mmCIF file of C-alpha atoms in Angstrom:
data_model
loop_
_atom_site.group_PDB
_atom_site.id
_atom_site.type_symbol
_atom_site.label_atom_id
_atom_site.label_comp_id
_atom_site.label_asym_id
_atom_site.label_seq_id
_atom_site.Cartn_x
_atom_site.Cartn_y
_atom_site.Cartn_z
ATOM 1 C CA MET N 1 0.314 -0.264 -0.088
ATOM 2 C CA LYS N 2 0.921 3.640 -0.717
ATOM 3 C CA ILE N 3 -0.634 6.828 0.544
ATOM 4 C CA TYR N 4 -0.232 10.511 -1.021
ATOM 5 C CA PRO N 5 -1.918 13.107 -0.390
ATOM 6 C CA ILE N 6 -3.842 15.123 -2.579
ATOM 7 C CA ASN N 7 -3.699 18.716 -2.574
ATOM 8 C CA THR N 8 -7.181 20.385 -4.713
ATOM 9 C CA GLY N 9 -6.686 23.437 -3.642
ATOM 10 C CA ASN N 10 -7.835 26.486 -1.288
ATOM 11 C CA PHE N 11 -10.697 28.380 -0.344
ATOM 12 C CA LYS N 12 -11.542 30.961 2.714
ATOM 13 C CA LEU N 13 -14.433 30.766 5.062
ATOM 14 C CA ASP N 14 -15.764 32.499 7.669
ATOM 15 C CA GLY N 15 -13.595 32.353 10.702
ATOM 16 C CA GLY N 16 -16.539 32.626 13.275
ATOM 17 C CA ALA N 17 -18.707 30.273 11.331
ATOM 18 C CA MET N 18 -15.512 28.032 11.650
ATOM 19 C CA PHE N 19 -15.698 28.363 15.555
ATOM 20 C CA GLY N 20 -18.897 29.061 16.555
ATOM 21 C CA VAL N 21 -19.307 30.267 19.816
ATOM 22 C CA VAL N 22 -15.492 30.774 20.549
ATOM 23 C CA PRO N 23 -14.637 34.178 20.924
ATOM 24 C CA LYS N 24 -12.287 35.624 17.758
ATOM 25 C CA VAL N 25 -9.856 36.330 19.938
ATOM 26 C CA LEU N 26 -9.135 32.702 20.937
ATOM 27 C CA TRP N 27 -9.352 31.237 17.560
ATOM 28 C CA SER N 28 -7.470 33.929 16.057
ATOM 29 C CA LYS N 29 -4.771 32.684 17.532
ATOM 30 C CA THR N 30 -4.172 29.408 15.756
ATOM 31 C CA ASN N 31 -6.057 30.317 12.770
ATOM 32 C CA PRO N 32 -5.644 34.158 11.723
ATOM 33 C CA PRO N 33 -8.302 35.627 9.362
ATOM 34 C CA ASP N 34 -8.217 38.629 7.185
ATOM 35 C CA LYS N 35 -9.546 41.828 7.123
ATOM 36 C CA ASN N 36 -12.625 40.133 5.826
ATOM 37 C CA ASN N 37 -12.617 38.234 8.921
ATOM 38 C CA LEU N 38 -12.179 34.869 6.678
ATOM 39 C CA ILE N 39 -9.317 32.202 7.285
ATOM 40 C CA ASP N 40 -7.796 29.866 4.555
ATOM 41 C CA MET N 41 -8.903 26.709 4.504
ATOM 42 C CA ALA N 42 -6.977 23.636 2.748
ATOM 43 C CA LEU N 43 -9.223 21.205 0.326
ATOM 44 C CA ARG N 44 -6.557 18.221 1.151
ATOM 45 C CA CYS N 45 -7.375 14.877 -0.089
ATOM 46 C CA MET N 46 -5.598 11.540 -0.129
ATOM 47 C CA LEU N 47 -5.047 8.672 -2.598
ATOM 48 C CA ILE N 48 -4.552 5.125 -1.504
ATOM 49 C CA GLU N 49 -2.882 2.716 -4.192
ATOM 50 C CA ASP N 50 -3.360 -0.687 -2.859
ATOM 51 C CA GLY N 51 -3.004 -3.529 -5.283
ATOM 52 C CA ASN N 52 -5.198 -3.140 -8.539
ATOM 53 C CA ARG N 53 -7.313 -0.492 -6.653
ATOM 54 C CA LEU N 54 -6.511 3.561 -6.501
ATOM 55 C CA ILE N 55 -8.891 5.058 -3.897
ATOM 56 C CA LEU N 56 -9.755 8.708 -3.795
ATOM 57 C CA ILE N 57 -11.206 10.250 -0.507
ATOM 58 C CA ASP N 58 -12.866 13.136 -1.119
ATOM 59 C CA ASN N 59 -12.154 15.101 -4.317
ATOM 60 C CA GLY N 60 -12.656 19.026 -3.381
ATOM 61 C CA THR N 61 -15.251 21.795 -4.420
ATOM 62 C CA GLY N 62 -14.730 21.016 -8.546
ATOM 63 C CA LYS N 63 -15.132 23.390 -10.979
ATOM 64 C CA LYS N 64 -18.783 23.173 -12.725
ATOM 65 C CA GLN N 65 -20.138 25.767 -9.948
ATOM 66 C CA SER N 66 -20.742 29.342 -11.401
ATOM 67 C CA ASP N 67 -18.383 32.246 -10.632
ATOM 68 C CA LYS N 68 -21.051 33.727 -8.564
ATOM 69 C CA PHE N 69 -20.755 30.389 -6.104
ATOM 70 C CA PHE N 70 -16.917 30.508 -5.933
ATOM 71 C CA SER N 71 -16.869 34.534 -5.101
ATOM 72 C CA TYR N 72 -18.395 33.350 -1.729
ATOM 73 C CA TYR N 73 -15.634 30.822 -0.829
ATOM 74 C CA PHE N 74 -12.429 33.039 -2.488
ATOM 75 C CA PRO N 75 -10.490 30.038 -3.727
ATOM 76 C CA PHE N 76 -6.791 30.483 -4.293
ATOM 77 C CA GLY N 77 -3.957 27.896 -4.903
ATOM 78 C CA ASP N 78 -1.921 26.556 -8.057
ATOM 79 C CA TYR N 79 -2.849 23.526 -8.171
ATOM 80 C CA ASN N 80 -5.782 21.273 -8.358
ATOM 81 C CA LEU N 81 -6.828 17.581 -8.508
ATOM 82 C CA ASP N 82 -5.753 17.032 -11.877
ATOM 83 C CA SER N 83 -2.327 18.289 -11.718
ATOM 84 C CA SER N 84 -1.780 16.388 -8.007
ATOM 85 C CA LEU N 85 -2.792 13.309 -9.797
ATOM 86 C CA ALA N 86 -0.205 14.334 -12.857
ATOM 87 C CA LYS N 87 2.355 14.864 -10.473
ATOM 88 C CA LEU N 88 1.970 11.197 -8.713
ATOM 89 C CA GLY N 89 1.678 9.623 -12.595
ATOM 90 C CA PHE N 90 -2.050 8.968 -12.386
ATOM 91 C CA ASN N 91 -5.494 10.565 -14.079
ATOM 92 C CA ARG N 92 -8.939 10.432 -13.084
ATOM 93 C CA ASN N 93 -9.493 7.828 -14.897
ATOM 94 C CA ASP N 94 -6.956 5.493 -13.037
ATOM 95 C CA ILE N 95 -9.151 5.650 -10.187
ATOM 96 C CA THR N 96 -11.295 2.563 -8.943
ATOM 97 C CA ASP N 97 -13.125 3.980 -6.475
ATOM 98 C CA VAL N 98 -14.187 7.652 -4.685
ATOM 99 C CA PHE N 99 -15.098 7.566 -1.110
ATOM 100 C CA LEU N 100 -16.730 10.421 0.416
ATOM 101 C CA THR N 101 -16.359 11.409 3.858
ATOM 102 C CA HIS N 102 -19.802 13.131 3.568
ATOM 103 C CA LEU N 103 -21.897 15.153 0.716
ATOM 104 C CA HIS N 104 -21.188 18.887 1.493
ATOM 105 C CA PHE N 105 -20.097 20.537 -1.621
ATOM 106 C CA ASP N 106 -16.279 21.119 -0.360
ATOM 107 C CA HIS N 107 -16.158 17.100 -0.117
ATOM 108 C CA CYS N 108 -17.743 15.728 -3.033
ATOM 109 C CA GLY N 109 -17.830 18.589 -5.430
ATOM 110 C CA GLY N 110 -15.276 17.170 -7.811
ATOM 111 C CA SER N 111 -16.999 13.784 -8.152
ATOM 112 C CA ILE N 112 -19.287 15.305 -10.716
ATOM 113 C CA GLN N 113 -18.560 17.541 -14.120
ATOM 114 C CA TRP N 114 -20.117 19.359 -16.971
ATOM 115 C CA ASN N 115 -20.659 17.148 -20.204
ATOM 116 C CA LYS N 116 -18.839 18.297 -23.258
ATOM 117 C CA ASP N 117 -21.562 20.764 -24.574
ATOM 118 C CA LYS N 118 -22.560 21.519 -21.191
ATOM 119 C CA THR N 119 -26.117 20.293 -21.154
ATOM 120 C CA GLY N 120 -26.082 18.389 -18.090
ATOM 121 C CA TYR N 121 -23.230 16.194 -15.981
ATOM 122 C CA GLU N 122 -21.357 13.289 -15.801
ATOM 123 C CA PRO N 123 -19.289 11.618 -13.520
ATOM 124 C CA ALA N 124 -15.840 12.994 -13.207
ATOM 125 C CA PHE N 125 -14.140 9.387 -12.465
ATOM 126 C CA ILE N 126 -15.451 6.995 -15.502
ATOM 127 C CA ASN N 127 -14.333 3.904 -13.928
ATOM 128 C CA ALA N 128 -14.866 4.477 -10.578
ATOM 129 C CA LYS N 129 -17.306 3.413 -7.831
ATOM 130 C CA PHE N 130 -18.625 6.163 -5.363
ATOM 131 C CA TRP N 131 -18.947 5.257 -1.729
ATOM 132 C CA THR N 132 -21.354 6.565 0.652
ATOM 133 C CA ASN N 133 -23.844 5.188 3.232
ATOM 134 C CA LYS N 134 -27.300 4.388 2.979
ATOM 135 C CA ASN N 135 -28.360 6.788 5.988
ATOM 136 C CA HIS N 136 -25.977 9.822 4.537
ATOM 137 C CA TRP N 137 -27.443 9.424 1.310
ATOM 138 C CA ASN N 138 -30.859 9.433 2.103
ATOM 139 C CA TRP N 139 -30.057 12.986 4.348
ATOM 140 C CA ALA N 140 -28.349 14.540 1.912
ATOM 141 C CA THR N 141 -30.933 14.058 -0.640
ATOM 142 C CA LYS N 142 -33.771 15.024 1.694
ATOM 143 C CA PRO N 143 -31.721 18.177 3.210
ATOM 144 C CA ASN N 144 -32.855 20.185 5.961
ATOM 145 C CA PRO N 145 -33.052 24.016 5.553
ATOM 146 C CA ARG N 146 -29.768 24.294 7.460
ATOM 147 C CA GLU N 147 -27.615 21.965 5.010
ATOM 148 C CA LYS N 148 -29.296 23.215 1.804
ATOM 149 C CA ALA N 149 -26.452 25.097 0.281
ATOM 150 C CA SER N 150 -24.154 22.726 1.195
ATOM 151 C CA PHE N 151 -25.923 19.467 -0.710
ATOM 152 C CA LEU N 152 -25.985 20.400 -3.642
ATOM 153 C CA LYS N 153 -28.142 18.515 -6.377
ATOM 154 C CA GLU N 154 -25.960 17.996 -9.022
ATOM 155 C CA ASN N 155 -23.017 17.111 -7.240
ATOM 156 C CA ILE N 156 -25.079 13.938 -5.471
ATOM 157 C CA LEU N 157 -27.842 12.682 -7.932
ATOM 158 C CA PRO N 158 -26.045 12.222 -11.071
ATOM 159 C CA ILE N 159 -23.723 9.760 -8.931
ATOM 160 C CA GLU N 160 -26.724 7.478 -8.503
ATOM 161 C CA GLU N 161 -28.232 7.876 -12.156
ATOM 162 C CA SER N 162 -24.709 6.869 -13.411
ATOM 163 C CA GLY N 163 -25.376 3.621 -11.766
ATOM 164 C CA GLN N 164 -21.911 4.306 -9.888
ATOM 165 C CA LEU N 165 -23.550 4.501 -6.401
ATOM 166 C CA ASN N 166 -22.352 2.222 -3.459
ATOM 167 C CA PHE N 167 -23.487 2.193 0.078
ATOM 168 C CA VAL N 168 -20.977 1.311 2.651
ATOM 169 C CA SER N 169 -22.564 -1.183 5.709
ATOM 170 C CA HIS N 170 -23.071 0.315 8.323
ATOM 171 C CA SER N 171 -22.080 -0.546 12.773
ATOM 172 C CA GLU N 172 -24.629 -0.395 15.594
ATOM 173 C CA ASN N 173 -21.900 0.503 17.716
ATOM 174 C CA ASN N 174 -20.819 3.251 15.125
ATOM 175 C CA PHE N 175 -17.326 1.479 14.006
ATOM 176 C CA LEU N 176 -17.146 -0.127 10.764
ATOM 177 C CA GLN N 177 -14.078 -2.500 10.674
ATOM 178 C CA ASN N 178 -12.386 -3.925 7.651
ATOM 179 C CA SER N 179 -15.197 -2.356 5.229
ATOM 180 C CA ALA N 180 -15.131 -2.969 1.698
ATOM 181 C CA LEU N 181 -12.295 -0.259 1.125
ATOM 182 C CA GLY N 182 -10.047 -2.115 2.976
ATOM 183 C CA PHE N 183 -9.556 0.183 6.434
ATOM 184 C CA ASP N 184 -12.000 0.831 9.135
ATOM 185 C CA ILE N 185 -14.666 3.636 9.728
ATOM 186 C CA LEU N 186 -15.634 5.337 12.280
ATOM 187 C CA PHE N 187 -19.681 6.959 11.883
ATOM 188 C CA ALA N 188 -19.896 10.284 13.635
ATOM 189 C CA ASP N 189 -23.201 12.513 13.535
ATOM 190 C CA GLY N 190 -22.332 15.894 15.036
ATOM 191 C CA HIS N 191 -21.560 17.502 11.937
ATOM 192 C CA THR N 192 -23.964 15.665 9.819
ATOM 193 C CA GLU N 193 -25.966 12.164 9.728
ATOM 194 C CA LYS N 194 -23.309 9.563 9.418
ATOM 195 C CA GLN N 195 -20.069 11.609 8.252
ATOM 196 C CA MET N 196 -17.560 8.766 7.641
ATOM 197 C CA ILE N 197 -14.275 9.165 9.161
ATOM 198 C CA PRO N 198 -11.720 6.162 7.720
ATOM 199 C CA HIS N 199 -9.000 4.816 9.586
ATOM 200 C CA ILE N 200 -6.061 3.301 8.029
ATOM 201 C CA LYS N 201 -3.335 0.957 9.136
ATOM 202 C CA TYR N 202 -0.056 2.264 7.315
ATOM 203 C CA GLN N 203 3.606 1.901 7.896
ATOM 204 C CA GLY N 204 2.623 0.162 11.155
ATOM 205 C CA LYS N 205 0.705 3.646 12.352
ATOM 206 C CA THR N 206 -3.159 4.222 12.258
ATOM 207 C CA LEU N 207 -3.696 7.238 9.984
ATOM 208 C CA VAL N 208 -7.084 9.141 10.161
ATOM 209 C CA PHE N 209 -8.440 11.089 7.771
ATOM 210 C CA MET N 210 -10.078 13.702 9.440
ATOM 211 C CA ALA N 211 -12.668 14.982 7.103
ATOM 212 C CA ASP N 212 -15.019 17.881 9.278
ATOM 213 C CA LEU N 213 -15.087 15.846 12.453
ATOM 214 C CA LEU N 214 -11.722 17.946 13.504
ATOM 215 C CA PRO N 215 -10.927 20.418 10.568
ATOM 216 C CA SER N 216 -7.861 21.767 11.756
ATOM 217 C CA ILE N 217 -5.530 21.953 14.561
ATOM 218 C CA GLY N 218 -7.246 25.385 15.714
ATOM 219 C CA HIS N 219 -10.313 22.853 16.554
ATOM 220 C CA ILE N 220 -8.535 20.483 19.111
ATOM 221 C CA PRO N 221 -10.198 22.294 22.466
ATOM 222 C CA LEU N 222 -13.790 20.380 22.634
ATOM 223 C CA PRO N 223 -15.580 23.871 22.528
ATOM 224 C CA TYR N 224 -14.586 24.818 19.443
ATOM 225 C CA VAL N 225 -17.030 23.541 17.262
ATOM 226 C CA MET N 226 -18.098 24.657 13.948
ATOM 227 C CA SER N 227 -21.670 26.927 13.413
ATOM 228 C CA TYR N 228 -21.693 24.739 10.524
ATOM 229 C CA ASP N 229 -22.658 21.174 12.855
ATOM 230 C CA THR N 230 -26.057 20.206 12.419
ATOM 231 C CA ARG N 231 -25.568 18.671 16.125
ATOM 232 C CA PRO N 232 -22.546 20.842 18.335
ATOM 233 C CA LEU N 233 -23.570 18.880 21.706
ATOM 234 C CA ILE N 234 -23.068 15.296 19.907
ATOM 235 C CA THR N 235 -19.902 16.894 17.575
ATOM 236 C CA MET N 236 -18.363 17.732 21.213
ATOM 237 C CA ASP N 237 -19.046 14.245 22.722
ATOM 238 C CA GLU N 238 -17.676 12.436 19.644
ATOM 239 C CA LYS N 239 -14.530 14.574 19.647
ATOM 240 C CA ALA N 240 -13.964 13.729 23.375
ATOM 241 C CA LYS N 241 -13.954 9.905 22.865
ATOM 242 C CA PHE N 242 -11.916 9.988 19.505
ATOM 243 C CA LEU N 243 -9.245 12.464 20.764
ATOM 244 C CA LYS N 244 -8.759 10.194 23.809
ATOM 245 C CA GLN N 245 -8.647 7.324 21.578
ATOM 246 C CA ALA N 246 -5.880 9.199 19.648
ATOM 247 C CA ALA N 247 -4.184 10.276 22.795
ATOM 248 C CA ASP N 248 -4.390 6.433 24.148
ATOM 249 C CA ASN N 249 -2.847 4.909 20.951
ATOM 250 C CA ASN N 250 -0.691 7.648 19.280
ATOM 251 C CA TYR N 251 -3.024 7.778 16.150
ATOM 252 C CA TYR N 252 -1.676 10.043 13.396
ATOM 253 C CA LEU N 253 -4.554 12.630 12.259
ATOM 254 C CA PHE N 254 -4.496 13.482 8.651
ATOM 255 C CA LEU N 255 -6.175 17.112 8.047
ATOM 256 C CA GLU N 256 -8.048 17.827 5.643
ATOM 257 C CA HIS N 257 -8.876 21.478 5.464
ATOM 258 C CA ASP N 258 -5.702 22.937 7.841
ATOM 259 C CA ALA N 259 -3.996 25.334 5.608
ATOM 260 C CA VAL N 260 -0.554 25.012 7.083
ATOM 261 C CA HIS N 261 -0.579 21.488 9.247
ATOM 262 C CA GLU N 262 -0.857 17.995 7.012
ATOM 263 C CA VAL N 263 -0.722 15.641 10.002
ATOM 264 C CA CYS N 264 -0.688 15.879 13.756
ATOM 265 C CA THR N 265 -0.812 14.097 16.739
ATOM 266 C CA VAL N 266 -2.480 14.493 20.124
ATOM 267 C CA LYS N 267 -1.290 14.076 24.015
ATOM 268 C CA HIS N 268 -3.149 13.676 27.301
ATOM 269 C CA THR N 269 -2.203 16.365 29.555
ATOM 270 C CA GLU N 270 -3.508 17.849 32.721
ATOM 271 C CA LYS N 271 -5.685 20.306 31.264
ATOM 272 C CA GLY N 272 -7.009 17.578 28.649
ATOM 273 C CA VAL N 273 -6.183 16.422 25.416
ATOM 274 C CA LYS N 274 -4.024 18.816 23.886
ATOM 275 C CA LEU N 275 -1.760 18.808 20.201
ATOM 276 C CA ASN N 276 1.325 17.323 20.489
ATOM 277 C CA GLN N 277 3.167 17.378 17.173
ATOM 278 C CA THR N 278 2.589 18.336 13.878
ATOM 279 C CA PHE N 279 4.309 16.913 10.657
ATOM 280 C CA LYS N 280 4.369 17.214 7.029
ATOM 281 C CA PHE N 281 3.057 13.674 5.311
ATOM 282 C CA ASN N 282 5.940 12.926 3.672
ATOM 283 C CA GLU N 283 8.032 13.627 7.226
ATOM 284 C CA ILE N 284 6.107 10.459 8.631
ATOM 285 C CA PHE N 285 5.496 8.107 6.024
ATOM 286 C CA ASN N 286 7.831 7.222 3.377
#
């Protein structure tokens, strides 16, 4: 097995929305805002090369939305999904599986693209199976008013229409071992219904793709919860349990949205679980 970080670009989000009730004077220490109160966010995905499978975890915002849509999020950066794949000697047609942690636009927007004459949509990965879970699919395709702006039907429905949609099994204890993708999955309900957090055994370590359970190192303190989360008290409970396990077992946390830090570890302290170290991916895994 070989794992690669895949950079699909960067964007900006409102710092207050990203940290909920936490005062700006506190969250700005780790996530400094610009003059418009916006903070830098990464769209960092993961590619797993495992035998004859090439698995992409999440795929960024894609390119098909309007200029008006992207003007709300200020995309920036000199790389994208295609350039990041090409740097590794791959292209979209090589992808065998696209695993979507959840179906918010910044995690699954790259799944679907315009067709050649822009009369409709088509999968951006023509040879891939797309993976979500049934509970989350139903949640996303019948969106509540709070999340409707993040569950864009043009990102979601064409996956089913293509015949490439697949569901992973769900586990009663919210932890699925040895999924169809070859890694374990933690299901988390605070951010959105049944978000999936991959736990991957790699080079003798446990590497966890954090998605929106932990967007950045600035979100490690328990009350630092996004306003985007549908059930913030559940997020706090899920995060507390996970961070304890991460500190107990020395998990390496792969950060999808942290614009500066790719990987971190956490540790137990007298004041609870805190940040331990941060790393570039290639400093830990070769």
